[in-house]
Amino acid sequence: MRKRFDGGTQALDGVTLQVMAGEFFSLLGPSGCGKTTLLRILAGFENPDEGVVRINGQDMRSVPPYRRPLNLVFQNYALFPHMNVYDNIAFGLRMKRLPASEIGSRISWVLDLVDIAGLEKRRPDELSGGQKQRVALARALVNEPDVLLLDEPLGALDYKLRKQLQVELMNLQEELGLTFIYVTHDQEEALVMSDRLAVMRHGKIEQLDFPEAVYERPTTRFVAQFLGASNLIPAAALDESRTTTPLGDLAVKEALAPGRRYTLSIRPEKLRLHRTRPPRANVVPVRVDDIIYTGAENQYLLDAGPLELIAYTLNADIQEPGFEEFDYDENVFAELPPENLVAIDG
């Protein structure tokens, strides 16, 4: 699928994907990567320059938005400010000219489903952010769509409420068996909620896979850096399992092409710090440049000479026998286990 806007901006550039029925699928990427454009094309608010949208095998090119078997939950919720909660939720059902009795029973069901029963007479300006989000969700679900599109629906909420509603959305999707297509720029949100996810950049899909696979085995430098933190080390393959890098020779578990250039990626939590050099492969001397306390963990910024590295250690480990805490400006050793080094082409 391709989409170019006036002025020459290439919003989508050869995007192809298939979302399975009943799947929680996320589109993840920075602002301007094309994820919202793709969502609007699925909803019928934009037309692609090339490509076809099919839902349940049916070509949607001639189907207007209001006839597509899906609903969209907007980032700003788009509630009608002059209507109360009941009328906001009932709006789509009334447009379909459903009997009042059916409208009433559906609304009663969805109010209980999203836990806002008792708020029917309130207007949007009398609701909290979390309540508005639930009303917007109820308005979409009450129409019983096959697919629910969600455009960063939790972006305006505070951290604690966002975490709570992530779990509620996951449980709701599982209970209803609906297909969710979820747009977000929040990496943790995508990892927690998704059955599969696609990381987008410059209108293209950089990597599409299960969350664990994308995190543990990134296939591009961008994915390694965007989806969580990562240490990136330029390397050239000496043979199938050894590389030469600015940190010295490093072994990997992957099969490499001798002579080819790679980028080695290793997540900060997979680095191991030691006060004395362990008798293992891939140990490099480093100096502790800074220590950042985040509550759950300590982040160690490390000067490795030609490169800077970062390592994470959980603070729960402090209570464990043999755990070592490190100080500013201390010279220590960083171990980069071969099985945790991912070789990215190029």
Tab-separated table of C-alpha atoms in Angstrom:
chain	number	residue	atom	x	y	z
A	1	MET	CA	0.000	0.000	0.000
A	2	ARG	CA	1.214	3.514	-0.837
A	3	LYS	CA	-0.022	6.974	0.105
A	4	ARG	CA	1.452	10.348	-0.820
A	5	PHE	CA	0.005	13.643	0.379
A	6	ASP	CA	0.059	17.005	-1.392
A	7	GLY	CA	3.506	18.502	-1.130
A	8	GLY	CA	5.214	15.187	-1.835
A	9	THR	CA	5.155	13.635	1.642
A	10	GLN	CA	5.310	9.840	1.295
A	11	ALA	CA	3.137	8.718	4.223
A	12	LEU	CA	3.078	5.024	3.285
A	13	ASP	CA	5.649	3.340	1.085
A	14	GLY	CA	4.934	-0.277	0.214
A	15	VAL	CA	3.169	-1.412	3.391
A	16	THR	CA	1.764	-4.947	3.303
A	17	LEU	CA	0.345	-6.747	6.334
A	18	GLN	CA	-2.299	-9.253	7.346
A	19	VAL	CA	-4.048	-9.082	10.710
A	20	MET	CA	-5.667	-12.257	11.991
A	21	ALA	CA	-9.229	-12.424	13.299
A	22	GLY	CA	-9.310	-11.998	17.064
A	23	GLU	CA	-5.767	-10.625	17.215
A	24	PHE	CA	-4.510	-7.678	19.250
A	25	PHE	CA	-2.236	-6.086	16.654
A	26	SER	CA	-0.231	-2.912	17.305
A	27	LEU	CA	1.330	-0.359	14.965
A	28	LEU	CA	4.295	1.172	16.777
A	29	GLY	CA	6.487	4.039	15.692
A	30	PRO	CA	7.462	7.689	16.163
A	31	SER	CA	5.312	10.628	15.067
A	32	GLY	CA	5.125	10.918	11.294
A	33	CYS	CA	5.964	7.269	10.561
A	34	GLY	CA	2.610	6.577	8.837
A	35	LYS	CA	0.790	4.542	11.468
A	36	THR	CA	-2.200	6.904	11.848
A	37	THR	CA	-2.444	7.312	8.057
A	38	LEU	CA	-2.658	3.536	7.760
A	39	LEU	CA	-5.380	3.440	10.418
A	40	ARG	CA	-7.376	6.161	8.606
A	41	ILE	CA	-7.117	4.214	5.349
A	42	LEU	CA	-8.460	1.113	7.093
A	43	ALA	CA	-11.331	3.199	8.471
A	44	GLY	CA	-12.093	4.691	5.035
A	45	PHE	CA	-11.239	8.308	5.910
A	46	GLU	CA	-8.335	8.273	3.433
A	47	ASN	CA	-7.895	6.457	0.131
A	48	PRO	CA	-4.587	4.789	-0.743
A	49	ASP	CA	-2.814	5.760	-3.973
A	50	GLU	CA	-2.015	2.074	-4.446
A	51	GLY	CA	-3.237	-1.001	-2.663
A	52	VAL	CA	-6.372	-2.672	-1.367
A	53	VAL	CA	-7.954	-2.989	2.083
A	54	ARG	CA	-9.824	-6.256	2.642
A	55	ILE	CA	-11.877	-7.080	5.721
A	56	ASN	CA	-13.109	-10.663	6.003
A	57	GLY	CA	-11.979	-11.072	2.392
A	58	GLN	CA	-14.160	-8.224	1.096
A	59	ASP	CA	-12.610	-5.399	-0.936
A	60	MET	CA	-13.327	-2.136	0.905
A	61	ARG	CA	-12.432	0.302	-1.889
A	62	SER	CA	-16.056	1.149	-2.703
A	63	VAL	CA	-17.349	0.814	0.873
A	64	PRO	CA	-17.794	4.141	2.745
A	65	PRO	CA	-16.603	4.448	6.366
A	66	TYR	CA	-20.070	4.143	7.915
A	67	ARG	CA	-20.674	0.814	6.149
A	68	ARG	CA	-17.381	-0.831	7.069
A	69	PRO	CA	-17.571	-3.490	9.837
A	70	LEU	CA	-15.305	-1.522	12.147
A	71	ASN	CA	-15.242	1.387	14.564
A	72	LEU	CA	-12.526	3.873	15.481
A	73	VAL	CA	-11.647	5.164	18.952
A	74	PHE	CA	-9.909	8.533	18.538
A	75	GLN	CA	-7.052	9.862	20.633
A	76	ASN	CA	-9.154	12.830	21.800
A	77	TYR	CA	-12.266	10.585	22.191
A	78	ALA	CA	-14.381	12.936	19.942
A	79	LEU	CA	-17.391	12.852	22.289
A	80	PHE	CA	-20.315	15.154	21.525
A	81	PRO	CA	-20.081	17.835	24.253
A	82	HIS	CA	-23.831	18.691	24.149
A	83	MET	CA	-24.907	15.062	24.678
A	84	ASN	CA	-24.849	13.040	27.871
A	85	VAL	CA	-23.132	9.671	28.120
A	86	TYR	CA	-26.232	7.700	27.162
A	87	ASP	CA	-26.879	9.767	24.030
A	88	ASN	CA	-23.207	9.674	23.006
A	89	ILE	CA	-23.246	5.886	23.118
A	90	ALA	CA	-26.660	5.641	21.466
A	91	PHE	CA	-25.790	7.939	18.557
A	92	GLY	CA	-24.594	5.243	16.146
A	93	LEU	CA	-27.459	2.904	17.010
A	94	ARG	CA	-30.016	5.632	16.371
A	95	MET	CA	-28.400	6.401	13.015
A	96	LYS	CA	-29.014	2.745	12.154
A	97	ARG	CA	-32.677	3.250	13.200
A	98	LEU	CA	-32.650	0.371	15.664
A	99	PRO	CA	-35.696	-0.057	17.938
A	100	ALA	CA	-35.528	1.822	21.239
A	101	SER	CA	-35.756	-1.439	23.195
A	102	GLU	CA	-32.696	-2.885	21.428
A	103	ILE	CA	-30.794	0.364	21.900
A	104	GLY	CA	-31.570	0.293	25.610
A	105	SER	CA	-30.461	-3.310	26.067
A	106	ARG	CA	-27.241	-2.809	24.116
A	107	ILE	CA	-26.340	0.305	26.086
A	108	SER	CA	-27.046	-1.438	29.378
A	109	TRP	CA	-24.746	-4.263	28.303
A	110	VAL	CA	-21.884	-1.990	27.218
A	111	LEU	CA	-22.122	0.265	30.296
A	112	ASP	CA	-21.545	-2.777	32.496
A	113	LEU	CA	-18.852	-4.064	30.151
A	114	VAL	CA	-16.667	-0.941	30.448
A	115	ASP	CA	-17.671	-0.231	34.068
A	116	ILE	CA	-19.415	3.147	33.693
A	117	ALA	CA	-22.958	2.188	34.742
A	118	GLY	CA	-24.469	5.096	36.659
A	119	LEU	CA	-22.820	7.804	34.529
A	120	GLU	CA	-25.486	7.823	31.804
A	121	LYS	CA	-26.765	11.367	32.524
A	122	ARG	CA	-23.383	13.071	32.796
A	123	ARG	CA	-21.982	15.237	30.019
A	124	PRO	CA	-18.368	14.847	28.819
A	125	ASP	CA	-17.188	17.915	30.768
A	126	GLU	CA	-18.337	16.189	33.968
A	127	LEU	CA	-16.170	13.123	33.366
A	128	SER	CA	-12.567	12.297	34.222
A	129	GLY	CA	-10.094	11.358	31.511
A	130	GLY	CA	-10.476	7.652	32.252
A	131	GLN	CA	-14.281	7.900	32.166
A	132	LYS	CA	-14.176	9.706	28.806
A	133	GLN	CA	-11.962	6.960	27.443
A	134	ARG	CA	-14.461	4.331	28.593
A	135	VAL	CA	-17.378	6.234	27.004
A	136	ALA	CA	-15.513	6.442	23.689
A	137	LEU	CA	-14.782	2.720	23.904
A	138	ALA	CA	-18.416	1.944	24.762
A	139	ARG	CA	-19.648	4.026	21.804
A	140	ALA	CA	-17.455	1.957	19.482
A	141	LEU	CA	-18.225	-1.448	21.010
A	142	VAL	CA	-21.989	-0.982	21.171
A	143	ASN	CA	-22.109	-1.185	17.367
A	144	GLU	CA	-20.632	-4.707	17.542
A	145	PRO	CA	-17.847	-4.188	14.972
A	146	ASP	CA	-15.678	-6.978	13.605
A	147	VAL	CA	-12.594	-4.772	13.971
A	148	LEU	CA	-11.862	-2.039	16.507
A	149	LEU	CA	-9.303	0.599	15.516
A	150	LEU	CA	-7.684	2.505	18.400
A	151	ASP	CA	-5.597	5.616	17.700
A	152	GLU	CA	-3.412	6.187	20.798
A	153	PRO	CA	-6.501	6.065	23.061
A	154	LEU	CA	-4.481	6.173	26.298
A	155	GLY	CA	-2.054	8.915	25.287
A	156	ALA	CA	-3.776	11.717	27.241
A	157	LEU	CA	-4.017	9.791	30.525
A	158	ASP	CA	-1.626	9.830	33.476
A	159	TYR	CA	0.815	6.966	33.908
A	160	LYS	CA	-1.028	5.046	36.636
A	161	LEU	CA	-4.407	5.204	34.876
A	162	ARG	CA	-2.786	4.281	31.566
A	163	LYS	CA	-1.307	1.128	33.117
A	164	GLN	CA	-4.675	0.206	34.618
A	165	LEU	CA	-6.542	0.668	31.340
A	166	GLN	CA	-3.929	-1.314	29.408
A	167	VAL	CA	-4.906	-4.377	31.442
A	168	GLU	CA	-8.613	-3.611	31.063
A	169	LEU	CA	-8.293	-3.286	27.273
A	170	MET	CA	-6.392	-6.572	27.049
A	171	ASN	CA	-9.023	-8.371	29.124
A	172	LEU	CA	-11.847	-6.787	27.148
A	173	GLN	CA	-10.350	-7.786	23.803
A	174	GLU	CA	-9.844	-11.346	25.015
A	175	GLU	CA	-13.373	-11.547	26.439
A	176	LEU	CA	-15.047	-10.257	23.258
A	177	GLY	CA	-12.735	-11.998	20.784
A	178	LEU	CA	-12.608	-8.860	18.634
A	179	THR	CA	-9.788	-7.871	16.334
A	180	PHE	CA	-7.998	-4.822	17.775
A	181	ILE	CA	-5.647	-2.706	15.649
A	182	TYR	CA	-3.904	-0.377	18.052
A	183	VAL	CA	-1.735	2.637	17.171
A	184	THR	CA	0.826	3.796	19.727
A	185	HIS	CA	4.260	5.399	20.054
A	186	ASP	CA	4.670	3.904	23.549
A	187	GLN	CA	7.072	0.959	23.333
A	188	GLU	CA	6.131	-0.577	26.671
A	189	GLU	CA	2.433	-0.353	25.827
A	190	ALA	CA	2.973	-2.223	22.553
A	191	LEU	CA	5.084	-4.918	24.207
A	192	VAL	CA	2.593	-5.496	27.024
A	193	MET	CA	-0.643	-5.526	25.038
A	194	SER	CA	0.092	-6.962	21.599
A	195	ASP	CA	-0.197	-10.457	20.186
A	196	ARG	CA	1.955	-9.147	17.319
A	197	LEU	CA	3.308	-5.720	16.492
A	198	ALA	CA	4.734	-3.844	13.530
A	199	VAL	CA	7.437	-1.220	14.044
A	200	MET	CA	7.092	1.539	11.433
A	201	ARG	CA	9.507	4.181	10.166
A	202	HIS	CA	9.251	6.599	7.230
A	203	GLY	CA	6.084	4.941	5.922
A	204	LYS	CA	7.527	1.429	5.948
A	205	ILE	CA	7.377	-1.565	8.281
A	206	GLU	CA	10.843	-2.141	9.730
A	207	GLN	CA	9.930	-5.346	11.564
A	208	LEU	CA	6.732	-7.322	12.175
A	209	ASP	CA	6.691	-10.179	14.657
A	210	PHE	CA	5.701	-11.285	18.145
A	211	PRO	CA	6.690	-8.752	20.836
A	212	GLU	CA	9.339	-11.027	22.357
A	213	ALA	CA	10.925	-11.644	18.948
A	214	VAL	CA	11.030	-7.947	18.044
A	215	TYR	CA	12.576	-7.039	21.403
A	216	GLU	CA	15.020	-9.928	21.699
A	217	ARG	CA	16.037	-10.165	18.015
A	218	PRO	CA	15.758	-6.741	16.349
A	219	THR	CA	16.543	-6.860	12.647
A	220	THR	CA	17.518	-3.190	12.158
A	221	ARG	CA	19.402	-0.550	14.135
A	222	PHE	CA	16.233	1.556	14.288
A	223	VAL	CA	14.182	-1.235	15.902
A	224	ALA	CA	16.979	-1.973	18.371
A	225	GLN	CA	17.078	1.671	19.457
A	226	PHE	CA	13.370	2.515	19.269
A	227	LEU	CA	11.968	-0.521	21.073
A	228	GLY	CA	13.702	-0.077	24.402
A	229	ALA	CA	17.326	0.907	24.954
A	230	SER	CA	20.167	-0.917	23.237
A	231	ASN	CA	23.940	-0.829	23.069
A	232	LEU	CA	25.052	-0.718	19.421
A	233	ILE	CA	28.583	-1.759	18.504
A	234	PRO	CA	30.017	-1.592	14.953
A	235	ALA	CA	31.633	-4.881	13.984
A	236	ALA	CA	33.180	-6.839	11.149
A	237	ALA	CA	33.008	-10.630	11.022
A	238	LEU	CA	36.357	-12.407	11.324
A	239	ASP	CA	34.754	-15.814	10.884
A	240	GLU	CA	31.331	-17.400	11.511
A	241	SER	CA	31.335	-16.670	15.242
A	242	ARG	CA	33.913	-13.922	15.900
A	243	THR	CA	33.906	-10.205	15.180
A	244	THR	CA	36.371	-7.363	15.499
A	245	THR	CA	34.959	-4.226	17.154
A	246	PRO	CA	36.214	-0.980	18.769
A	247	LEU	CA	35.991	-2.907	22.081
A	248	GLY	CA	38.213	-5.723	20.811
A	249	ASP	CA	37.241	-9.112	19.412
A	250	LEU	CA	33.772	-10.264	20.465
A	251	ALA	CA	32.262	-13.722	20.032
A	252	VAL	CA	28.641	-14.265	19.003
A	253	LYS	CA	26.386	-17.305	18.837
A	254	GLU	CA	25.023	-16.482	15.387
A	255	ALA	CA	26.373	-17.716	12.053
A	256	LEU	CA	28.090	-14.719	10.421
A	257	ALA	CA	29.422	-14.145	6.912
A	258	PRO	CA	33.200	-13.608	7.196
A	259	GLY	CA	34.236	-10.143	6.040
A	260	ARG	CA	30.742	-8.663	6.270
A	261	ARG	CA	30.043	-5.604	8.423
A	262	TYR	CA	27.466	-5.816	11.190
A	263	THR	CA	26.101	-3.854	14.113
A	264	LEU	CA	26.069	-5.842	17.342
A	265	SER	CA	23.115	-5.044	19.606
A	266	ILE	CA	22.823	-5.951	23.268
A	267	ARG	CA	20.129	-4.800	25.702
A	268	PRO	CA	21.372	-2.962	28.852
A	269	GLU	CA	19.808	-5.501	31.212
A	270	LYS	CA	21.855	-8.267	29.549
A	271	LEU	CA	25.222	-6.689	30.331
A	272	ARG	CA	26.870	-8.025	33.482
A	273	LEU	CA	29.178	-5.911	35.594
A	274	HIS	CA	32.045	-7.363	37.668
A	275	ARG	CA	34.615	-5.877	39.988
A	276	THR	CA	37.191	-8.512	38.972
A	277	ARG	CA	37.582	-9.938	35.470
A	278	PRO	CA	35.658	-13.219	35.091
A	279	PRO	CA	37.273	-16.034	33.056
A	280	ARG	CA	34.745	-15.784	30.227
A	281	ALA	CA	34.481	-14.412	26.684
A	282	ASN	CA	33.570	-10.834	25.768
A	283	VAL	CA	34.776	-9.058	28.906
A	284	VAL	CA	35.880	-5.439	28.454
A	285	PRO	CA	37.244	-2.905	30.982
A	286	VAL	CA	34.950	0.092	31.581
A	287	ARG	CA	34.649	3.051	33.930
A	288	VAL	CA	31.403	3.993	35.664
A	289	ASP	CA	30.618	7.476	34.332
A	290	ASP	CA	27.254	7.960	35.990
A	291	ILE	CA	24.600	6.098	37.980
A	292	ILE	CA	20.915	6.858	37.499
A	293	TYR	CA	18.482	5.620	40.131
A	294	THR	CA	14.986	4.987	38.698
A	295	GLY	CA	13.381	3.185	41.642
A	296	ALA	CA	13.132	-0.323	40.249
A	297	GLU	CA	16.648	-0.347	38.844
A	298	ASN	CA	20.035	1.346	38.658
A	299	GLN	CA	21.263	2.475	35.249
A	300	TYR	CA	25.044	2.538	34.869
A	301	LEU	CA	26.508	4.771	32.155
A	302	LEU	CA	29.843	3.243	31.209
A	303	ASP	CA	32.898	4.685	29.481
A	304	ALA	CA	34.357	1.879	27.377
A	305	GLY	CA	37.000	4.033	25.672
A	306	PRO	CA	35.886	4.419	22.047
A	307	LEU	CA	32.253	3.715	22.946
A	308	GLU	CA	29.761	4.411	25.704
A	309	LEU	CA	27.677	1.549	27.085
A	310	ILE	CA	24.710	1.388	29.429
A	311	ALA	CA	23.853	-1.409	31.872
A	312	TYR	CA	20.739	-1.949	34.008
A	313	THR	CA	20.562	-3.836	37.289
A	314	LEU	CA	17.354	-4.452	39.238
A	315	ASN	CA	17.444	-2.994	42.720
A	316	ALA	CA	15.868	-6.183	44.081
A	317	ASP	CA	19.223	-7.821	43.337
A	318	ILE	CA	20.853	-5.675	46.020
A	319	GLN	CA	19.456	-8.064	48.618
A	320	GLU	CA	20.966	-11.110	46.918
A	321	PRO	CA	24.181	-12.694	48.252
A	322	GLY	CA	27.174	-11.778	46.116
A	323	PHE	CA	25.511	-8.747	44.492
A	324	GLU	CA	27.973	-5.965	43.738
A	325	GLU	CA	27.119	-2.268	43.814
A	326	PHE	CA	29.405	0.068	41.906
A	327	ASP	CA	30.494	3.656	42.506
A	328	TYR	CA	31.088	6.720	40.352
A	329	ASP	CA	34.438	6.666	38.521
A	330	GLU	CA	35.068	3.050	39.530
A	331	ASN	CA	36.935	0.878	37.038
A	332	VAL	CA	35.048	-2.386	36.516
A	333	PHE	CA	34.518	-5.048	33.859
A	334	ALA	CA	31.509	-5.374	31.568
A	335	GLU	CA	30.610	-8.821	30.274
A	336	LEU	CA	28.714	-9.021	26.963
A	337	PRO	CA	27.537	-12.673	26.818
A	338	PRO	CA	27.815	-14.056	23.258
A	339	GLU	CA	24.280	-15.479	23.394
A	340	ASN	CA	22.901	-11.981	24.080
A	341	LEU	CA	24.647	-10.237	21.174
A	342	VAL	CA	22.409	-9.805	18.128
A	343	ALA	CA	24.170	-9.260	14.796
A	344	ILE	CA	22.303	-6.743	12.629
A	345	ASP	CA	23.342	-6.621	8.972
A	346	GLY	CA	25.152	-3.508	7.831
